[in-house]
PDB file of C-alpha atoms in Angstrom:
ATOM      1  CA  UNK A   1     161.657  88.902  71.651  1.00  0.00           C
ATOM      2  CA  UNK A   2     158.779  88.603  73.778  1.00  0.00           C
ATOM      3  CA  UNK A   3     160.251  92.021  76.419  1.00  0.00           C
ATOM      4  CA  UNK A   4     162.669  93.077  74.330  1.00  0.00           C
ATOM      5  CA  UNK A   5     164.952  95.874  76.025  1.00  0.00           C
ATOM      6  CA  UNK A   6     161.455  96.395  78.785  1.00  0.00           C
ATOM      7  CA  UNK A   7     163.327  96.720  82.281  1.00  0.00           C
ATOM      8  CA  UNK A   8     162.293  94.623  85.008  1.00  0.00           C
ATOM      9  CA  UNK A   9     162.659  94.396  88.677  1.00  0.00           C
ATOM     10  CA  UNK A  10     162.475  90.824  90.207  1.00  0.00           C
ATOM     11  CA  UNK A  11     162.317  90.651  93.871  1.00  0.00           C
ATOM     12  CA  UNK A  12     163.820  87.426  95.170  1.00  0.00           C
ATOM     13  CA  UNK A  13     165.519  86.799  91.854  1.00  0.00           C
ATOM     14  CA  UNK A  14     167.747  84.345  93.738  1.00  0.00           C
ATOM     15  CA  UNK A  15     164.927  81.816  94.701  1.00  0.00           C
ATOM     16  CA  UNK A  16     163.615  78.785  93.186  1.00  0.00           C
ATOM     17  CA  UNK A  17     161.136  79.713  91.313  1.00  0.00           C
ATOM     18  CA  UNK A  18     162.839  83.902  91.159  1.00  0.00           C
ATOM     19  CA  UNK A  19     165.799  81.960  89.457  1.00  0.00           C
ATOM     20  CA  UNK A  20     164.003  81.660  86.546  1.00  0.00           C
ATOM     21  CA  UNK A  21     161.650  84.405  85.994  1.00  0.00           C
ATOM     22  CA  UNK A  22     164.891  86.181  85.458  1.00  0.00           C
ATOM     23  CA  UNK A  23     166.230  83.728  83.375  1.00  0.00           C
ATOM     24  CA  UNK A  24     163.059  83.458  81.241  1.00  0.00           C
ATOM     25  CA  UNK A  25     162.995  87.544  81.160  1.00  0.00           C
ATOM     26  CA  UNK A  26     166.573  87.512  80.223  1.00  0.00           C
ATOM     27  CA  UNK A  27     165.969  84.963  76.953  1.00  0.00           C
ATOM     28  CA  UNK A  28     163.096  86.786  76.019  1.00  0.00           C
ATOM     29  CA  UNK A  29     165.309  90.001  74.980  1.00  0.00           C
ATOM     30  CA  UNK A  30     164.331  91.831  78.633  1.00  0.00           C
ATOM     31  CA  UNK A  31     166.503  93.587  81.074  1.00  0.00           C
ATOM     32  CA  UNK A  32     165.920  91.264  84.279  1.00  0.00           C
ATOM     33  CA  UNK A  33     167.282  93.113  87.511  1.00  0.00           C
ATOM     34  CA  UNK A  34     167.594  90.519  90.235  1.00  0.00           C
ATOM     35  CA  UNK A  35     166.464  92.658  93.442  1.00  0.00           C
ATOM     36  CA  UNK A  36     167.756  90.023  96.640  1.00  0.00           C
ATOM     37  CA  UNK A  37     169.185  89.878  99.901  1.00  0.00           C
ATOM     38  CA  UNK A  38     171.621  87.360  98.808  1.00  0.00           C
ATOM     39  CA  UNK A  39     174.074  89.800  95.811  1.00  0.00           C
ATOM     40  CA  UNK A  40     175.796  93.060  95.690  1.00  0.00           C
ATOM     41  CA  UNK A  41     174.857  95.451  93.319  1.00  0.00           C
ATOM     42  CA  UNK A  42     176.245  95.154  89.963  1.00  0.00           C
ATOM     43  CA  UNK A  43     173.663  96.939  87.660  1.00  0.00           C
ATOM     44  CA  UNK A  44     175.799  96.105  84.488  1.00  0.00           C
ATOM     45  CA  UNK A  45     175.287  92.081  85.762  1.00  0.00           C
ATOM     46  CA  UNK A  46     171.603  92.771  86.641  1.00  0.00           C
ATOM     47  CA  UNK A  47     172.636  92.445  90.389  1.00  0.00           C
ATOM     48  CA  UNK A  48     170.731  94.556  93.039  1.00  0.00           C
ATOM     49  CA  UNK A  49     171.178  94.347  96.639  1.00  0.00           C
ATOM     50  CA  UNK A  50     167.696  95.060  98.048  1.00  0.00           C
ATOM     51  CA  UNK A  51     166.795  93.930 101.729  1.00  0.00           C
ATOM     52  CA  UNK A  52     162.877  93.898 100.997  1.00  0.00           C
ATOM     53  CA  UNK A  53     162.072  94.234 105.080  1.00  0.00           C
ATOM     54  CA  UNK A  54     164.042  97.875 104.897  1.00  0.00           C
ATOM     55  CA  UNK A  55     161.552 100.671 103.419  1.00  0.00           C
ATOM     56  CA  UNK A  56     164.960 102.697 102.882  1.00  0.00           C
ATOM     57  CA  UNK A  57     166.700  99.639 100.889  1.00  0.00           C
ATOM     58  CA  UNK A  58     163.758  99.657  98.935  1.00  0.00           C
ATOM     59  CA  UNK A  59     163.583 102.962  97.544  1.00  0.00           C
ATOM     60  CA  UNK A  60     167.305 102.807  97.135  1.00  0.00           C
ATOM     61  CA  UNK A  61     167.282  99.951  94.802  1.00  0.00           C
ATOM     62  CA  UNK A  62     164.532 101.797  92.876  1.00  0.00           C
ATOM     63  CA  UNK A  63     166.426 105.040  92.541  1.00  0.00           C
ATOM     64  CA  UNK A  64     169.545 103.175  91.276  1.00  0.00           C
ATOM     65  CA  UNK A  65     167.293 101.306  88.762  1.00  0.00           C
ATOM     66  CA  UNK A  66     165.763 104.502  87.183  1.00  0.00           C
ATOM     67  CA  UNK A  67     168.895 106.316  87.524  1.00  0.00           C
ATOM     68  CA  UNK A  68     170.745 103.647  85.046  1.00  0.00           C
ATOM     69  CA  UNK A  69     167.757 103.365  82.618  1.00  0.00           C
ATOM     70  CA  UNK A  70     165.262 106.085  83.242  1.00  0.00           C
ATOM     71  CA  UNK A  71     162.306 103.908  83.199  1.00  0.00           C
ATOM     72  CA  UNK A  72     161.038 101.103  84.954  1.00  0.00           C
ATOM     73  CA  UNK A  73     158.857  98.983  82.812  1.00  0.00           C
ATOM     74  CA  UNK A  74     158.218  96.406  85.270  1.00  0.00           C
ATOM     75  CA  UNK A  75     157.834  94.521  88.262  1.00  0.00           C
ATOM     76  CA  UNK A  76     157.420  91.130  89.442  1.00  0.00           C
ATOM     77  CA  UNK A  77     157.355  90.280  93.709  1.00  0.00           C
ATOM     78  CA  UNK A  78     158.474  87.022  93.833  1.00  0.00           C
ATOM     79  CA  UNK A  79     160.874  87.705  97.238  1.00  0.00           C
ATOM     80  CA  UNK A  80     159.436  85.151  99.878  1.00  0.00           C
ATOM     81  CA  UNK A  81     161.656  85.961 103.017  1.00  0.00           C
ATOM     82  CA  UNK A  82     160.277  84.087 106.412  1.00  0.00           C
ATOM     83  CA  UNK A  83     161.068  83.278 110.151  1.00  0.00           C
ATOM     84  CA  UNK A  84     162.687  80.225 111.367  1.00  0.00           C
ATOM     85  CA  UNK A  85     159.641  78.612 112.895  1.00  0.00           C
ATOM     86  CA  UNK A  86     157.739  78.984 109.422  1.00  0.00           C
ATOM     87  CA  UNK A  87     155.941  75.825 108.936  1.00  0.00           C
ATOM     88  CA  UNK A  88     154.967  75.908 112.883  1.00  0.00           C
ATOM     89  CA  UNK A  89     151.143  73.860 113.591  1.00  0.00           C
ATOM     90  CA  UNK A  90     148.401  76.725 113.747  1.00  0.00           C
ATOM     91  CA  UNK A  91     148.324  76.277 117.816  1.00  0.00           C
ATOM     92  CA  UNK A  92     151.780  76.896 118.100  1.00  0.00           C
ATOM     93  CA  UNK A  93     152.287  79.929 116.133  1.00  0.00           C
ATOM     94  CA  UNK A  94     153.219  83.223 118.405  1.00  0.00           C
ATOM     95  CA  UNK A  95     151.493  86.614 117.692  1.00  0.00           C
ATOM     96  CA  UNK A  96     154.929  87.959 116.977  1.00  0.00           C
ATOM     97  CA  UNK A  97     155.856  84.923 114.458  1.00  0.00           C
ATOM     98  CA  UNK A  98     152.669  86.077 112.721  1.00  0.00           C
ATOM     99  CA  UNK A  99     152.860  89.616 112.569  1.00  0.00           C
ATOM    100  CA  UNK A 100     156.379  89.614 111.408  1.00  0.00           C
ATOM    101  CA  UNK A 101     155.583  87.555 108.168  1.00  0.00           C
ATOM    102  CA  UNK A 102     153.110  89.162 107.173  1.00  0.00           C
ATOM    103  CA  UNK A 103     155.596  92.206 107.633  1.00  0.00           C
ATOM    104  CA  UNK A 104     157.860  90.382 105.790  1.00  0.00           C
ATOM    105  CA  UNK A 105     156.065  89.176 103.161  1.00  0.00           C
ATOM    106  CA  UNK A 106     152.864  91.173 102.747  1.00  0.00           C
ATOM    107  CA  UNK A 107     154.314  94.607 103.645  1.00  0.00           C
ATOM    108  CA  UNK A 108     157.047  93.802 101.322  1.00  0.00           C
ATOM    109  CA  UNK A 109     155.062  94.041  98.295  1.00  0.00           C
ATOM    110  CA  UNK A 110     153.108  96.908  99.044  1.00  0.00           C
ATOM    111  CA  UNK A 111     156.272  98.861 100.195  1.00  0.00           C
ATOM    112  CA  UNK A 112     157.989  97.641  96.526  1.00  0.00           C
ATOM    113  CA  UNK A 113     154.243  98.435  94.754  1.00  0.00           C
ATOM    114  CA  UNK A 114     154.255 102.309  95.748  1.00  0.00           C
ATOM    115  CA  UNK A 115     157.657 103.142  94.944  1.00  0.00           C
ATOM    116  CA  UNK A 116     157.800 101.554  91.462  1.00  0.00           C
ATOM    117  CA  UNK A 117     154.041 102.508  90.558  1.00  0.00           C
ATOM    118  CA  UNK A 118     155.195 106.407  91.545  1.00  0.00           C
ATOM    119  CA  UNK A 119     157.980 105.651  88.912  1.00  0.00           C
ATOM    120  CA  UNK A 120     154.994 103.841  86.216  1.00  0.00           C
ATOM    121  CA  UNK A 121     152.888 106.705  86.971  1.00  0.00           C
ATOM    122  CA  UNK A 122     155.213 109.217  85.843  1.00  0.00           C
ATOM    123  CA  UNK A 123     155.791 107.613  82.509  1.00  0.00           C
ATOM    124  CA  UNK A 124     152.924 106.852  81.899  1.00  0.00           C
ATOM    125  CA  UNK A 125     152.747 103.101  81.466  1.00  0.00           C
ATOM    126  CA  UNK A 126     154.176  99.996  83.206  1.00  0.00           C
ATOM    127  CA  UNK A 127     153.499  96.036  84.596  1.00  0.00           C
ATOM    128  CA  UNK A 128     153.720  94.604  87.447  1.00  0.00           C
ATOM    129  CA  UNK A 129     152.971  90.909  88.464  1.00  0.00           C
ATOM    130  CA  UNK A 130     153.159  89.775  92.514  1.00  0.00           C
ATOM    131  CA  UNK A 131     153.322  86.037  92.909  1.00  0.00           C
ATOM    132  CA  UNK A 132     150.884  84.214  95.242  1.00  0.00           C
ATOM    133  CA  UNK A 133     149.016  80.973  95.395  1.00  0.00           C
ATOM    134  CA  UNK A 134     147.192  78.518  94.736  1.00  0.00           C
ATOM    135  CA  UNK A 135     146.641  78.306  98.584  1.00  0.00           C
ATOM    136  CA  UNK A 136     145.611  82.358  98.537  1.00  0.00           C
ATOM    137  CA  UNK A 137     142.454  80.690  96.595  1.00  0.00           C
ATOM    138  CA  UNK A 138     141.128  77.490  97.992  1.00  0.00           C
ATOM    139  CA  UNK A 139     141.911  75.706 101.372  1.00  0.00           C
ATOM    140  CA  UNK A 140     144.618  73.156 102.191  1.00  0.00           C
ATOM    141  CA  UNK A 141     144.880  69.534 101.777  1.00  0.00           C
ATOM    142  CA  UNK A 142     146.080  68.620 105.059  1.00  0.00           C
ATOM    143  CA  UNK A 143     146.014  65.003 103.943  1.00  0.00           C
ATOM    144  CA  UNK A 144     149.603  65.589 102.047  1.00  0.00           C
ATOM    145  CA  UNK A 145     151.277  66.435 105.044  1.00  0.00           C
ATOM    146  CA  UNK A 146     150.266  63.473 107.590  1.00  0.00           C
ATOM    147  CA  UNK A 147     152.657  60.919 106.880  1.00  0.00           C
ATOM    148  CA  UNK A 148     155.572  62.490 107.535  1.00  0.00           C
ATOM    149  CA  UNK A 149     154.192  64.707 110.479  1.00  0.00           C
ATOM    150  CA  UNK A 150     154.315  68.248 108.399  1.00  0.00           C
ATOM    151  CA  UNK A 151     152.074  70.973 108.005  1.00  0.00           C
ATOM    152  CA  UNK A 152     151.507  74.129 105.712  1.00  0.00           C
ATOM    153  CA  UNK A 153     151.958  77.538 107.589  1.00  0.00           C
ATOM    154  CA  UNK A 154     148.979  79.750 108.360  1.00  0.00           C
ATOM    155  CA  UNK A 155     150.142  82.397 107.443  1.00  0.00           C
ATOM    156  CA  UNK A 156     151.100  81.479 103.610  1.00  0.00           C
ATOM    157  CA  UNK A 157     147.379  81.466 103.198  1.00  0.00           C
ATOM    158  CA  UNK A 158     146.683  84.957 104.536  1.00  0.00           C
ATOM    159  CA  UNK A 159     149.422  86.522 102.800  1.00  0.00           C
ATOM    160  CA  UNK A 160     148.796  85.170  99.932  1.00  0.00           C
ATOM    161  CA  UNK A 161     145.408  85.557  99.949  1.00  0.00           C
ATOM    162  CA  UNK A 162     145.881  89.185 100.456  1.00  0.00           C
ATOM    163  CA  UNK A 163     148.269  89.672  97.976  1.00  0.00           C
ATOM    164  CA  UNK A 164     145.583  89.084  95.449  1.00  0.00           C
ATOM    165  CA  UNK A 165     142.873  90.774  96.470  1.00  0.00           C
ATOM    166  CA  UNK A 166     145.564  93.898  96.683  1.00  0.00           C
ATOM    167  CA  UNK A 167     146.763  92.913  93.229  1.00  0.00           C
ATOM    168  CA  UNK A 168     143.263  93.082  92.237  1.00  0.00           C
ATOM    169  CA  UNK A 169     142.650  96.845  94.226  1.00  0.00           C
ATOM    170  CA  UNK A 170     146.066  98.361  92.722  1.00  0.00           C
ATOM    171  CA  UNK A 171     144.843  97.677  88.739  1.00  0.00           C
ATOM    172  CA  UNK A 172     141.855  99.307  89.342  1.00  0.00           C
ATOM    173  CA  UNK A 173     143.327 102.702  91.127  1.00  0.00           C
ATOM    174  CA  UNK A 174     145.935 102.686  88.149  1.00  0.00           C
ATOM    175  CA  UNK A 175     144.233 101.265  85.320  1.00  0.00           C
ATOM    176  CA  UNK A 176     143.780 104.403  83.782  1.00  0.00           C
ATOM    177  CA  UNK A 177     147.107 105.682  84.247  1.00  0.00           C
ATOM    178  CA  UNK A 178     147.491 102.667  81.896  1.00  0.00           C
ATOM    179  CA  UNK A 179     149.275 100.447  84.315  1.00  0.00           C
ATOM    180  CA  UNK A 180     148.124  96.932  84.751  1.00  0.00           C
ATOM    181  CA  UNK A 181     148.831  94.974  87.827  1.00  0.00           C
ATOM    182  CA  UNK A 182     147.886  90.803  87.955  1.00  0.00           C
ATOM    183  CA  UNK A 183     148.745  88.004  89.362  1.00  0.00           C
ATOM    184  CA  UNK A 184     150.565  84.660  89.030  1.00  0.00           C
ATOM    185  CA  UNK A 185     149.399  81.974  91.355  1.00  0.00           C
ATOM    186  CA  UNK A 186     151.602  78.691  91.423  1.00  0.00           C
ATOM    187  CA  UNK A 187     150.346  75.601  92.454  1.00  0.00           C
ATOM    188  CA  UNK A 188     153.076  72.885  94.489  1.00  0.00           C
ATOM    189  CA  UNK A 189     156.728  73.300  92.845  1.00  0.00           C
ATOM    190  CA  UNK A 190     158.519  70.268  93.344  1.00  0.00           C
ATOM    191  CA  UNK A 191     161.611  71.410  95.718  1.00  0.00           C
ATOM    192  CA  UNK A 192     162.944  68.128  96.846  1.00  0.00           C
ATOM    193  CA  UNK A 193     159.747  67.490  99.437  1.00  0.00           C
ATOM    194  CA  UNK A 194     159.455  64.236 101.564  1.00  0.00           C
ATOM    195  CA  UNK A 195     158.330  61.307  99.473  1.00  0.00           C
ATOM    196  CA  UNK A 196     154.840  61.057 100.796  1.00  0.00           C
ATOM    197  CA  UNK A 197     154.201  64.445  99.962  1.00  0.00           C
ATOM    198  CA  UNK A 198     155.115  64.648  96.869  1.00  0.00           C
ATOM    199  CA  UNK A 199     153.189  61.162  95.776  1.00  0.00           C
ATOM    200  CA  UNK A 200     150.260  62.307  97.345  1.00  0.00           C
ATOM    201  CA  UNK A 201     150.519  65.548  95.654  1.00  0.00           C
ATOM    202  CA  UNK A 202     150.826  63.832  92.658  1.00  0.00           C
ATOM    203  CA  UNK A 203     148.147  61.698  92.683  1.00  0.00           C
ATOM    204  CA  UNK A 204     145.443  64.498  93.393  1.00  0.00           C
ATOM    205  CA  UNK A 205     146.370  66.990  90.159  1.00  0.00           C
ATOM    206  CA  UNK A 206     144.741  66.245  87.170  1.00  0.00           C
ATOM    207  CA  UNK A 207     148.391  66.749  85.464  1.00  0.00           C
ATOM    208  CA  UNK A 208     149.704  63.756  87.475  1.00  0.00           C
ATOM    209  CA  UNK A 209     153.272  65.799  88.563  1.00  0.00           C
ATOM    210  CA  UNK A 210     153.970  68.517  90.831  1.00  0.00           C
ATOM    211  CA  UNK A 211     155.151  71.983  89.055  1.00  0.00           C
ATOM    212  CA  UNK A 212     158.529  73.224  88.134  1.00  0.00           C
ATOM    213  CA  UNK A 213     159.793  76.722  88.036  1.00  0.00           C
ATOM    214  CA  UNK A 214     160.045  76.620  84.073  1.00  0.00           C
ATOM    215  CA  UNK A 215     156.342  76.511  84.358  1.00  0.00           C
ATOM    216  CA  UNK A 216     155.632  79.142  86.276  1.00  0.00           C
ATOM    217  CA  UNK A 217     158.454  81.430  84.719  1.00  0.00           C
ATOM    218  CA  UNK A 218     156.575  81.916  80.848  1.00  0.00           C
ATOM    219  CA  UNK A 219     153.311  82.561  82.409  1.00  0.00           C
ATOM    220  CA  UNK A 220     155.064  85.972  84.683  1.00  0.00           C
ATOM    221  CA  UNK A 221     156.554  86.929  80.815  1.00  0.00           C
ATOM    222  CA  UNK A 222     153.392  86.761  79.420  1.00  0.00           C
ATOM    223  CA  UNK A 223     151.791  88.967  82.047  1.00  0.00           C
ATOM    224  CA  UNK A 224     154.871  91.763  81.909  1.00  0.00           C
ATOM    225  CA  UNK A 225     154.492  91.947  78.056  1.00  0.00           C
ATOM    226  CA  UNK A 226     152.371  93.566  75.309  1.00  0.00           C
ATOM    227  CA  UNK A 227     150.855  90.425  74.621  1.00  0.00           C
ATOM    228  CA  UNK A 228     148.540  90.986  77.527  1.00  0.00           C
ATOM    229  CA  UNK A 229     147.926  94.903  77.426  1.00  0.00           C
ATOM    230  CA  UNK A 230     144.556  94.617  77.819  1.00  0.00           C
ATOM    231  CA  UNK A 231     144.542  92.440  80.949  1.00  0.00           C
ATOM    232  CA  UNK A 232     144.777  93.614  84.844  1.00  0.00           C
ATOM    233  CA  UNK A 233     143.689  92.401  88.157  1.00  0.00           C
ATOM    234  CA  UNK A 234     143.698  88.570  86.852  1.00  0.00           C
ATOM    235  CA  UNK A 235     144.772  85.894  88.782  1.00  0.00           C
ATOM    236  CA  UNK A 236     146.598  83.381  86.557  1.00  0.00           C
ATOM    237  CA  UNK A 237     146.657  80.063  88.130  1.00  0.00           C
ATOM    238  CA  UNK A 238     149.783  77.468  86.667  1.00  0.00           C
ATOM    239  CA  UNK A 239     148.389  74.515  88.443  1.00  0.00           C
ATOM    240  CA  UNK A 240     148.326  71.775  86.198  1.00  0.00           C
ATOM    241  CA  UNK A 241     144.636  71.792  86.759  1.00  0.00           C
ATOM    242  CA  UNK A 242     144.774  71.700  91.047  1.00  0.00           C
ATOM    243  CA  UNK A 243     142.233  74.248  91.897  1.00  0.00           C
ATOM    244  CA  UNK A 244     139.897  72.497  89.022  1.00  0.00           C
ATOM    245  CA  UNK A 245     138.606  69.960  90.956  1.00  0.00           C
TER     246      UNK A 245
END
């Protein structure tokens, strides 16, 4: 029992690849609370209502967590909340578009960061784990995209590109309070993509497939658990060998 009893906060529990971190967290012996826009709270179902773009929301989810179990042993930021025109060409994304994802997003997990780590801090020990990118690392293949006219946003890449070079600021501020902070960078997750994309896609990683969220979800236990107490500010890349080549 990999996290047995260790309670975790997932943000975005309800998305693809959120779905089964808690799931994974859950069968490994852990207490997964699924933070999200999309359930009530139900604490006793591992249900939290948490609207990730409200600072208030925030620190009310957090309260209620350590008010039910007096601890908070980790944290993983998987929420991925966006505007409508996400996926917009570079020329013909608005200043507003941008700003607000990266509020969104970005924000987000530094917002969730502070008021769990002031929790961590207290008790002296804790995990978190903020999930970004392969495309917070290297550039984009553009070529996946042209024959069916799509594009990847601009944005994804800045956030996520931020994300872990915050990741990698936050364990070294609180490594000694003996709180480690890392990263889990996915490469593409197969989520029903045109045709051409996904062949492409395909063809270029060494694996020969695109990802799955059962791939990704192990790697995020790994990170939260005593396994890896003597790792922080690492970016784990589940890739099936992508950003190799």
């Amino acid at each position: 029992m990999l996290l047995e009893n260790k309670v975790i906060i997932i943000t975005g529990g309800s998305g693809l690849i959120g779905r089964e971190i808690v799931k994974d967290i859950t069968f490994k012996g852990g207490v997964a609370i699924n933070a999200d826009v999309c359930v009530e709270t139900d604490l006793e179902q591992g249900k939290l209502f948490v609207d990730i773009s409200d600072e208030e929301s925030i620190q009310n989810g957090v309260n209620l967590v350590f008010q039910r179990w007096g601890r908070i042993d980790g944290l993983v930021n998987c929420a991925y909340p966006r505007t409508k025109d996400w996926g917009a060409f570079f020329e013909d994304i608005s200043l507003e578009s941008w700003r607000k994802n990266v509020d969104l997003q970005l924000n987000s997990y530094f917002v969730f960061c502070q008021r769990v780590l002031k929790v961590m801090v207290e008790q002296g020990y804790g995990s978190i784990v903020n999930i970004a990118s392969i495309y917070g690392v290297v550039g984009n293949d553009f070529t996946l995209y042209e024959e069916y006219g799509g594009t990847s946003p601009a944005a994804y890449s800045a956030i996520k590109g931020g994300i872990i070079n915050f990741t990698r600021y936050l364990a070294s501020y609180y490594g000694r309070k003996r709180i480690r902070v890392n990263c889990v960078s996915p490469g593409g997750i197969f989520d029903n993509q045109p045709t051409s994309f996904v062949s492409r896609y395909e063809a270029k990683v060494p694996m020969g497939r695109m990802g799955n969220p059962d791939d990704i979800a192990p790697a995020v236990s790994f990170m939260l658990s005593d396994e890896a107490k003597y790792i922080t500010g690492q970016n784990l890349i589940v890739d099936g060998g992508w950003t190799s080549i």
